[in-house]
PDB file of N, CA and C in Angstrom:
ATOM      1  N   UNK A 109      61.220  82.661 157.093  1.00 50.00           N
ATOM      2  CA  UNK A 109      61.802  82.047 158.259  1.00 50.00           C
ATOM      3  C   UNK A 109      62.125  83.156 159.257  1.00 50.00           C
ATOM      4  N   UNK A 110      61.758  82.539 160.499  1.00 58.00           N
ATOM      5  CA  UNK A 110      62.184  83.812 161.210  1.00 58.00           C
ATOM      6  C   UNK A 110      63.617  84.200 162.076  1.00 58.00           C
ATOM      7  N   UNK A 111      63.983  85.509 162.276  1.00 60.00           N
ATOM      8  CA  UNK A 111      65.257  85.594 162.781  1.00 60.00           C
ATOM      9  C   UNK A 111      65.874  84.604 163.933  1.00 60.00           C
ATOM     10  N   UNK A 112      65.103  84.149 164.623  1.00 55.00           N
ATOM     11  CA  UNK A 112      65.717  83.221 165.481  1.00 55.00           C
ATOM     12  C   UNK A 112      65.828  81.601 164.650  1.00 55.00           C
ATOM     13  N   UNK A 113      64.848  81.105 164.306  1.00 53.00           N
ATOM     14  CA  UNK A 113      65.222  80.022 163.319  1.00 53.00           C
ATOM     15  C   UNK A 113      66.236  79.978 162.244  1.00 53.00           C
ATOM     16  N   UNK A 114      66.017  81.287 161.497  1.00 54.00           N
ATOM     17  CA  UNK A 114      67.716  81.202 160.786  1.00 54.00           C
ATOM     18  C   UNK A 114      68.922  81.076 161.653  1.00 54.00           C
ATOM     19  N   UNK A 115      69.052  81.741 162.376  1.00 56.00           N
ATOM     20  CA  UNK A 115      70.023  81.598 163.876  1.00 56.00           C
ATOM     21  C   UNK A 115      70.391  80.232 163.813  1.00 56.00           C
ATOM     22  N   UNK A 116      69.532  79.618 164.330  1.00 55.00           N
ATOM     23  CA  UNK A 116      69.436  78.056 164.559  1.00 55.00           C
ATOM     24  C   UNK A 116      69.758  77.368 163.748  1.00 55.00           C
ATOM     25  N   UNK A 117      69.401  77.957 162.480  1.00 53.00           N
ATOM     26  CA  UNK A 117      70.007  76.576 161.287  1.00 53.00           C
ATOM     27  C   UNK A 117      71.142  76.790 160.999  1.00 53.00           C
ATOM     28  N   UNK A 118      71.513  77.937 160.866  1.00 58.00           N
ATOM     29  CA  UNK A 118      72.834  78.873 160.784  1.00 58.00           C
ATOM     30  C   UNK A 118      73.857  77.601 161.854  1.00 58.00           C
ATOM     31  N   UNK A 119      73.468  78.005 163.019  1.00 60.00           N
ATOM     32  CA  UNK A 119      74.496  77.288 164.098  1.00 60.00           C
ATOM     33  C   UNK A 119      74.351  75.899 163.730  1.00 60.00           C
ATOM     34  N   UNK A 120      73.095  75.358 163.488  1.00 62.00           N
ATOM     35  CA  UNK A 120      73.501  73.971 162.773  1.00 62.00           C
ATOM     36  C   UNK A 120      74.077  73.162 162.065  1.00 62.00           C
ATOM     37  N   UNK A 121      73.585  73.883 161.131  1.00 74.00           N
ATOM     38  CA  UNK A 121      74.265  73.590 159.378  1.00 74.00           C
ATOM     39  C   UNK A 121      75.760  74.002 159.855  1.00 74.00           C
ATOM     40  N   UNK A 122      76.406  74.919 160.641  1.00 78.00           N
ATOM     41  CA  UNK A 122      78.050  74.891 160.989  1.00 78.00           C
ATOM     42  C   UNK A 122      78.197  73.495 161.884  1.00 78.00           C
ATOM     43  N   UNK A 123      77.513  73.508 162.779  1.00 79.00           N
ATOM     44  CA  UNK A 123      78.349  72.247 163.784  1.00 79.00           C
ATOM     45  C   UNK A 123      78.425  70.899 162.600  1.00 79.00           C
ATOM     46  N   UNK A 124      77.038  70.874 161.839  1.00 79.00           N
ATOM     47  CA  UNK A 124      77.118  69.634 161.087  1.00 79.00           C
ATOM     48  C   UNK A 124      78.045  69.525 160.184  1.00 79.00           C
ATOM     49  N   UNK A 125      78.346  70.572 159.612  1.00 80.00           N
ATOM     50  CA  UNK A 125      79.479  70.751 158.855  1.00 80.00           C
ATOM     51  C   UNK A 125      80.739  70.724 159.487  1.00 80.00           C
ATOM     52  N   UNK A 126      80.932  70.452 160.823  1.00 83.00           N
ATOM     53  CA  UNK A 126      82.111  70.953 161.150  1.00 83.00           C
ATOM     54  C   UNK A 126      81.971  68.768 161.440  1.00 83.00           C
ATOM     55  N   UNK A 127      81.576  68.096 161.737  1.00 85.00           N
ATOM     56  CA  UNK A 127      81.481  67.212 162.152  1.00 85.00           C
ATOM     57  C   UNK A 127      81.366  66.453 160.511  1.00 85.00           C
ATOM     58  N   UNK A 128      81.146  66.621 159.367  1.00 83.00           N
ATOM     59  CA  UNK A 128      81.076  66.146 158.811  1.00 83.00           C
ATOM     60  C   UNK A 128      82.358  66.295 158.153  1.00 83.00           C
ATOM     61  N   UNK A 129      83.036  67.579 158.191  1.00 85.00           N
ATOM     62  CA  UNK A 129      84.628  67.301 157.910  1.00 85.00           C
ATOM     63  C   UNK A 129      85.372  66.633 159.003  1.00 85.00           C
ATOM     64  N   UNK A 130      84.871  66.584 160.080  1.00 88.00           N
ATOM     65  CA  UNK A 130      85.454  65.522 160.546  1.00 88.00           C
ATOM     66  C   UNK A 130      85.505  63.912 160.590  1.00 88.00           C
ATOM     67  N   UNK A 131      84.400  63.319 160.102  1.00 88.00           N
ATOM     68  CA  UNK A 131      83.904  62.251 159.481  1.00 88.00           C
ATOM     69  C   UNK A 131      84.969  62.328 158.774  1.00 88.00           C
ATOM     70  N   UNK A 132      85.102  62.968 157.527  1.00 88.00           N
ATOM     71  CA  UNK A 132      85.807  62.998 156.055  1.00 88.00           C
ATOM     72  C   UNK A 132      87.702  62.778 156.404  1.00 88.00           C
ATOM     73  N   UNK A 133      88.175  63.781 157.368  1.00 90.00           N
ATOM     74  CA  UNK A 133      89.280  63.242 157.838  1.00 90.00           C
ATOM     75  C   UNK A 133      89.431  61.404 157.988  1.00 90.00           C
ATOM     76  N   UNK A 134      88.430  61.146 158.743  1.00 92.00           N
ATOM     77  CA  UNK A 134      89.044  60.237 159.115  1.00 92.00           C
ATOM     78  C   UNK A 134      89.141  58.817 158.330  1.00 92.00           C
ATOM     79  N   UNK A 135      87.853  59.262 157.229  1.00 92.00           N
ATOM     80  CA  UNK A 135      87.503  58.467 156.080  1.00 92.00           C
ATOM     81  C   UNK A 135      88.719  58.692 155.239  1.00 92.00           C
ATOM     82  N   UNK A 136      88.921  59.582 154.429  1.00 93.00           N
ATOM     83  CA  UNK A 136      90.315  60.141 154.057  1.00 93.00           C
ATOM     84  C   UNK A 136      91.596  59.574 154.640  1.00 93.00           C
ATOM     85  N   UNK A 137      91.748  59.611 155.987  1.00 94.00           N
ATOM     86  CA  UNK A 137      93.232  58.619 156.129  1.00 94.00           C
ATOM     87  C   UNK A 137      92.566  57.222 156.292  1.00 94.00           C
ATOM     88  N   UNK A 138      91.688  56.645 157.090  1.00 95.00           N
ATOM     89  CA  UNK A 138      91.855  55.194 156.380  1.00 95.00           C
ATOM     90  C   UNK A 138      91.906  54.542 154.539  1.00 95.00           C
ATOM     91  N   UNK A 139      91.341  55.729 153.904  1.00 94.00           N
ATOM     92  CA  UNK A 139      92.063  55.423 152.724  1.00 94.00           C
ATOM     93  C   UNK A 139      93.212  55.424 152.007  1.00 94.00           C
ATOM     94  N   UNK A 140      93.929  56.299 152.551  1.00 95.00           N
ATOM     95  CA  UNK A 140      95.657  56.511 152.704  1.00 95.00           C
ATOM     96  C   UNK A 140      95.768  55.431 153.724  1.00 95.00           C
ATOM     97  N   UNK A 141      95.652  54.748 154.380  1.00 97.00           N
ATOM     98  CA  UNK A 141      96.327  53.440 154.987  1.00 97.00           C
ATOM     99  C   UNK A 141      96.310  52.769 154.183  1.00 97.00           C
ATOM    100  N   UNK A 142      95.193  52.469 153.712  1.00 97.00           N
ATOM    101  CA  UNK A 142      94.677  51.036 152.977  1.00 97.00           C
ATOM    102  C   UNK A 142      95.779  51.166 151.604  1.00 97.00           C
ATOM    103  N   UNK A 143      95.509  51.992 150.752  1.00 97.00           N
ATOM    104  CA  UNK A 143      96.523  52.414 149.644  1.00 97.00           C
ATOM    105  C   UNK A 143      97.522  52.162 149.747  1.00 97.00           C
ATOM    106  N   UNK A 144      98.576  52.775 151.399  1.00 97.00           N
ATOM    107  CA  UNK A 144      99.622  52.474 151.517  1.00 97.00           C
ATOM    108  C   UNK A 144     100.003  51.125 151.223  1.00 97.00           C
ATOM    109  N   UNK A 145      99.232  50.180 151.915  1.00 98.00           N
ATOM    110  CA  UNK A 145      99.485  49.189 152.571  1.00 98.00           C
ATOM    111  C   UNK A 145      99.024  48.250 151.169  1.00 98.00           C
ATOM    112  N   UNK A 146      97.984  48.393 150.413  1.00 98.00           N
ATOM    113  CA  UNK A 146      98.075  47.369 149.393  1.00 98.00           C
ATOM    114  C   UNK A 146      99.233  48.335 148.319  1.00 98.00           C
ATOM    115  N   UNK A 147      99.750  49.238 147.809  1.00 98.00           N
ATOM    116  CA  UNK A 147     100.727  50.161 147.003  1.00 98.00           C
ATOM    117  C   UNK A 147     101.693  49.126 147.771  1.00 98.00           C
ATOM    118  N   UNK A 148     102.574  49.336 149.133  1.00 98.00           N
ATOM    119  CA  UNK A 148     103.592  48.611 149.553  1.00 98.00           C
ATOM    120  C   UNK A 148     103.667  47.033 149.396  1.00 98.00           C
ATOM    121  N   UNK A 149     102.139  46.163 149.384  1.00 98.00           N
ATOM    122  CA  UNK A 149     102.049  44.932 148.963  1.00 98.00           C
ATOM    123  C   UNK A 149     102.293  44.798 147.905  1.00 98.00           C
ATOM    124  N   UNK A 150     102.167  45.521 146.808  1.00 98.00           N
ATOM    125  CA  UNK A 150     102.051  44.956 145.404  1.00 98.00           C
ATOM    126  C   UNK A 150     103.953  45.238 144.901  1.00 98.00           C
ATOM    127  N   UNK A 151     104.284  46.358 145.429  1.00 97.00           N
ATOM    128  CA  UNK A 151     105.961  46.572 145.605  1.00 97.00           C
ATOM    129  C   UNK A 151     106.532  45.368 145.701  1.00 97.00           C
ATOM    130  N   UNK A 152     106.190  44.818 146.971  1.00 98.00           N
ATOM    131  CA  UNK A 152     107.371  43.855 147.581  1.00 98.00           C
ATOM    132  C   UNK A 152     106.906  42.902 146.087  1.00 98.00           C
ATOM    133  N   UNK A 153     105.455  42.650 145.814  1.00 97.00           N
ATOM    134  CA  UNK A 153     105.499  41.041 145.026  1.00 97.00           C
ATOM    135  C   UNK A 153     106.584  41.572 143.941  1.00 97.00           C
ATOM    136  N   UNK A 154     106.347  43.074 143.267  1.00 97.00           N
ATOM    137  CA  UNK A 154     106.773  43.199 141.926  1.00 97.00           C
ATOM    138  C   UNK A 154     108.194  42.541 142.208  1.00 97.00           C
ATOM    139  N   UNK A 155     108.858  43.143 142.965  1.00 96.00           N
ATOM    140  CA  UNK A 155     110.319  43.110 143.132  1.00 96.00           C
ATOM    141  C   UNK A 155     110.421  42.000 143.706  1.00 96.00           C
ATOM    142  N   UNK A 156     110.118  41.190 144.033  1.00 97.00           N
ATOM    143  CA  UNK A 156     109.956  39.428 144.888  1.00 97.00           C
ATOM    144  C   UNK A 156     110.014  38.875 143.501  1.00 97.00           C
ATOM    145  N   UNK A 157     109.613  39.162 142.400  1.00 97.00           N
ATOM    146  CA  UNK A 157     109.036  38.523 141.201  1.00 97.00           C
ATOM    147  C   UNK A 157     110.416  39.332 140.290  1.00 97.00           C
ATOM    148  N   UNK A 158     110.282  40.319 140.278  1.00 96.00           N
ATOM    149  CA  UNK A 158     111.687  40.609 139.601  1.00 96.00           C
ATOM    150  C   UNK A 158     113.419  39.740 139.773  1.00 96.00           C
ATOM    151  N   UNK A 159     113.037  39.723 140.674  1.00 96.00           N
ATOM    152  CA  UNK A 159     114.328  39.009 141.281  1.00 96.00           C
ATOM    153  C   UNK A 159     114.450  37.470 140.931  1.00 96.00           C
ATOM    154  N   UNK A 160     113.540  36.805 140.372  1.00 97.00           N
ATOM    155  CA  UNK A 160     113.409  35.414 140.051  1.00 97.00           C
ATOM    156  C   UNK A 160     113.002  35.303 138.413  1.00 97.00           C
ATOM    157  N   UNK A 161     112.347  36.652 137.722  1.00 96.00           N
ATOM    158  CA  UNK A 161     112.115  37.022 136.473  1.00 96.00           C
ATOM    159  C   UNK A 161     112.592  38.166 136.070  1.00 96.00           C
ATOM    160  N   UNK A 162     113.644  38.026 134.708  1.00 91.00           N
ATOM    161  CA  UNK A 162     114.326  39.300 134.823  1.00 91.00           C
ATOM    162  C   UNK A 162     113.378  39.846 133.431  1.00 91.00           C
ATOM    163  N   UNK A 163     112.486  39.280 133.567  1.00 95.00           N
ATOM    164  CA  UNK A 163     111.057  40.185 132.227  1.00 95.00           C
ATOM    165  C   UNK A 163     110.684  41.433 132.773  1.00 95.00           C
ATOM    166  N   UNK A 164     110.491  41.286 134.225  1.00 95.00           N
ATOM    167  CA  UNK A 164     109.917  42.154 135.263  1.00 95.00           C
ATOM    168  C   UNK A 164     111.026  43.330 134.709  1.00 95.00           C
ATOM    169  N   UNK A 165     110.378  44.446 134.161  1.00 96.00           N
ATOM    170  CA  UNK A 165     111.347  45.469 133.860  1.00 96.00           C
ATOM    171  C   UNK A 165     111.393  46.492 135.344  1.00 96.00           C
ATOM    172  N   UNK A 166     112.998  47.305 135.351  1.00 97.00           N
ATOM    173  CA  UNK A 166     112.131  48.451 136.397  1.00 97.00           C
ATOM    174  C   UNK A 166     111.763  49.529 136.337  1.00 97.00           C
ATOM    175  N   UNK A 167     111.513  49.481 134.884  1.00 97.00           N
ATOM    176  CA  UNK A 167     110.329  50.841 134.531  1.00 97.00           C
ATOM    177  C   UNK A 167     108.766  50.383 135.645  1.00 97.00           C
ATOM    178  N   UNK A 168     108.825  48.949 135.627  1.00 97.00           N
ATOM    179  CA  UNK A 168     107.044  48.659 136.180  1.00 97.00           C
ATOM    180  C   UNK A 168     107.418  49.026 137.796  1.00 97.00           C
ATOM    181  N   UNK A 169     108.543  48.514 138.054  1.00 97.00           N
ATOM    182  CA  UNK A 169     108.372  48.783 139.421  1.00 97.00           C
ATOM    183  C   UNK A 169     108.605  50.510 139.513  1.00 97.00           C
ATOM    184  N   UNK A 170     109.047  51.563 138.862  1.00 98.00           N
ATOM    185  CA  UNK A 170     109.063  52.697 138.870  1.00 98.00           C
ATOM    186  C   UNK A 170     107.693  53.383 138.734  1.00 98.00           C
ATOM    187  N   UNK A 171     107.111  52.617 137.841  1.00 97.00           N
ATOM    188  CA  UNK A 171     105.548  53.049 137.359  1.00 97.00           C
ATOM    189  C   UNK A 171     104.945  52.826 138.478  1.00 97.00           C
ATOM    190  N   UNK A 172     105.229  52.331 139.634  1.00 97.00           N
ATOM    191  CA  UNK A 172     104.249  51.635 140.501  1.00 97.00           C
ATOM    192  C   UNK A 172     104.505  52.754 141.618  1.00 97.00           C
ATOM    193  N   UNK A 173     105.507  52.926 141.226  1.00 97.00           N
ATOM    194  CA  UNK A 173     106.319  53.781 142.660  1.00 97.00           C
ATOM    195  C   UNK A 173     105.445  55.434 142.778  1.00 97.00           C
ATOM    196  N   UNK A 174     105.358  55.865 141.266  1.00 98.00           N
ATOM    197  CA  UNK A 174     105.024  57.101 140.630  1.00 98.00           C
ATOM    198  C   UNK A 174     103.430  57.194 141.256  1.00 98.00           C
ATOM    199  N   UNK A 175     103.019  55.951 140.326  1.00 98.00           N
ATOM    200  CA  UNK A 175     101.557  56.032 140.937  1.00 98.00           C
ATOM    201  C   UNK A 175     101.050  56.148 142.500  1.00 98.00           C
ATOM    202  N   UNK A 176     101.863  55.069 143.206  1.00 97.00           N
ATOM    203  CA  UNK A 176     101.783  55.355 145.004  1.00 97.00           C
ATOM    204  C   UNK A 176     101.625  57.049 145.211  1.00 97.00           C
ATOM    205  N   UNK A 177     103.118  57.986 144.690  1.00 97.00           N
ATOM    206  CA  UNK A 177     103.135  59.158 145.024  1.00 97.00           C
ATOM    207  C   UNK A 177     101.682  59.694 143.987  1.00 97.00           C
ATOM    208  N   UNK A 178     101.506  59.339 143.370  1.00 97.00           N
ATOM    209  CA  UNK A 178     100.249  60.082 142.619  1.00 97.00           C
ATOM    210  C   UNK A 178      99.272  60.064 144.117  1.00 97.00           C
ATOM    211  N   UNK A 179      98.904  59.231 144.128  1.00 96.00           N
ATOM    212  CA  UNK A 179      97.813  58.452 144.796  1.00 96.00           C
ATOM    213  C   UNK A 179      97.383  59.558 146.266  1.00 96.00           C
ATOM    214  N   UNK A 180      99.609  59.236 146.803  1.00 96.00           N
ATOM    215  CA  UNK A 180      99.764  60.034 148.446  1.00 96.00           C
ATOM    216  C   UNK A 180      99.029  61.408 147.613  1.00 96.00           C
ATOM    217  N   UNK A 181      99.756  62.019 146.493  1.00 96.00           N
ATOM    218  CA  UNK A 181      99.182  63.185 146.801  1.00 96.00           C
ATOM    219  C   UNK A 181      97.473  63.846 146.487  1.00 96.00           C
ATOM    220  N   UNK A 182      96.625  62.898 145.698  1.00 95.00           N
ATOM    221  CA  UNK A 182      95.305  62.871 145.567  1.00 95.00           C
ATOM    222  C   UNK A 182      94.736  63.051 147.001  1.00 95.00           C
ATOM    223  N   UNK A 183      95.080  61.941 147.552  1.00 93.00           N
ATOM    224  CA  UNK A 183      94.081  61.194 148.627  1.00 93.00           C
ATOM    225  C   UNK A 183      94.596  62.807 149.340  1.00 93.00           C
ATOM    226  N   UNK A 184      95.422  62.851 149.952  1.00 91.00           N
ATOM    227  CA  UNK A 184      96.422  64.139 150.482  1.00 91.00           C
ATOM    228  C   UNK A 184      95.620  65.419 150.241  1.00 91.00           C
ATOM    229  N   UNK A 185      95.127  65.461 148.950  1.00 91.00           N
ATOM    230  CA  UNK A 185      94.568  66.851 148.930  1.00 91.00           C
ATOM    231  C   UNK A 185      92.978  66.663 149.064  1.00 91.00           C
ATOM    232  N   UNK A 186      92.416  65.361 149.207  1.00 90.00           N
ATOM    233  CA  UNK A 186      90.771  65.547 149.146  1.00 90.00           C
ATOM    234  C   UNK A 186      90.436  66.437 150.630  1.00 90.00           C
ATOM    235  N   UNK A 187      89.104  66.888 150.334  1.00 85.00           N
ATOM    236  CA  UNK A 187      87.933  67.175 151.312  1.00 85.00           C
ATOM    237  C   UNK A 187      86.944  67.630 151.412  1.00 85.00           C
ATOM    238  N   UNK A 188      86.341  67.378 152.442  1.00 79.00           N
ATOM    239  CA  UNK A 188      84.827  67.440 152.194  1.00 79.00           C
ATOM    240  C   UNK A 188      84.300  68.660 151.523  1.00 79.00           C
ATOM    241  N   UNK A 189      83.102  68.585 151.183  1.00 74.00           N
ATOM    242  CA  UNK A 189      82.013  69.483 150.572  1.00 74.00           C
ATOM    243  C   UNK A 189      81.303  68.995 150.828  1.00 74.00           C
ATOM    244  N   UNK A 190      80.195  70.070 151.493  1.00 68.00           N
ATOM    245  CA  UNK A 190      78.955  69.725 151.143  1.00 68.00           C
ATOM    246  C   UNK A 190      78.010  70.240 149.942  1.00 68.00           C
ATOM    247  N   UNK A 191      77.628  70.055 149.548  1.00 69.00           N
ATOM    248  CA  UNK A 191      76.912  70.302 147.798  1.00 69.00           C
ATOM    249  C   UNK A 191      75.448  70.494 148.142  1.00 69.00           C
ATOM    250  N   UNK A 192      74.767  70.390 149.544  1.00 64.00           N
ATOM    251  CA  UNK A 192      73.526  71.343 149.482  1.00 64.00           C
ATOM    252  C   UNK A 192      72.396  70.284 150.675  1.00 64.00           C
ATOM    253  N   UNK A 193      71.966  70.740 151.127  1.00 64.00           N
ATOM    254  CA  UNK A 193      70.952  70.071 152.574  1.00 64.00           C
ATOM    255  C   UNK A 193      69.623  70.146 151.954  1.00 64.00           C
ATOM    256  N   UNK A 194      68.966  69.273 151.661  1.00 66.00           N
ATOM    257  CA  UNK A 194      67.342  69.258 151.656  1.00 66.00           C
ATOM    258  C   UNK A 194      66.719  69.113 152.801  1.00 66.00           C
ATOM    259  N   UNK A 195      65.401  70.149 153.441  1.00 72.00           N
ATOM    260  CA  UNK A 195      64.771  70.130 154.274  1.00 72.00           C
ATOM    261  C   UNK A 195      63.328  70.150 153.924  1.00 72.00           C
ATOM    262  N   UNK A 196      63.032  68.811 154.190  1.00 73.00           N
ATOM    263  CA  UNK A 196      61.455  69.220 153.676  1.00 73.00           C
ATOM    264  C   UNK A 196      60.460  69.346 155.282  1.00 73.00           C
ATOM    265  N   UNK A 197      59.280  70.279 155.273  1.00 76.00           N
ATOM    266  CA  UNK A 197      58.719  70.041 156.479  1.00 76.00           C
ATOM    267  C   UNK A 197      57.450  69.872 156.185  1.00 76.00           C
ATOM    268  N   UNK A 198      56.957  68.787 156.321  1.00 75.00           N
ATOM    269  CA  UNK A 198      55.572  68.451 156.749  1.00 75.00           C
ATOM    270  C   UNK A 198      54.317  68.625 157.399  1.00 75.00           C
ATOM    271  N   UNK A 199      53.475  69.287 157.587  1.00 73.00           N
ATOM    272  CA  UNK A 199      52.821  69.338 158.717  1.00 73.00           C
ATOM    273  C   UNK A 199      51.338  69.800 158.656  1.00 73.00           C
ATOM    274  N   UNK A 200      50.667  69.044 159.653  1.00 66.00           N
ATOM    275  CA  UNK A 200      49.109  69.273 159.550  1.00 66.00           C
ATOM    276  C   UNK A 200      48.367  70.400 160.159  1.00 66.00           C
ATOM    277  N   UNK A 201      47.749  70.375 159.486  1.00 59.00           N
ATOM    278  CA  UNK A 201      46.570  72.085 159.941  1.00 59.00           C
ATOM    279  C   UNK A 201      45.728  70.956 160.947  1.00 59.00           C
TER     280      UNK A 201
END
């Protein structure tokens, strides 16, 4: 390959990468919304349901609580990688 084409892929393969962690941000917090938001749904039922069933222990609603923070801090630490670009080129004589 020659010095100016590496150049080129060089600057490529960065912008794409730089755009593809940005993709990943944003994929990444709509999954921290969504989590939030069904984690906080399933809260209110536990404890909506506790309050009318006293079976409902609050170890479950604690377990639930634990897992949310599991969850914040997973989702919290992902990001992108890329793991490798295939380029195939084709072409006729």
């Amino acid at each position: 390959m020659s010095a100016a084409r590496n150049r080129c892929w060089t600057n490529c393969s960065k912008a794409d990468e730089a755009r593809a962690v940005e993709e990943a941000r944003g994929t990444i917090d709509d999954a921290l919304e969504k989590m939030r938001r069904e984690q906080a749904h399933e809260l209110a039922r536990l404890k909506a349901l506790q309050a009318k069933n006293p079976a409902v222990r609050d170890e479950e609603i604690q377990a639930l609580e634990a897992q949310t923070e599991a969850l914040e801090k997973v989702l919290g630490e992902a990001r992108c990688q890329l793991e490798a670009v295939r380029v195939i080129v084709a072409g006729g004589a």
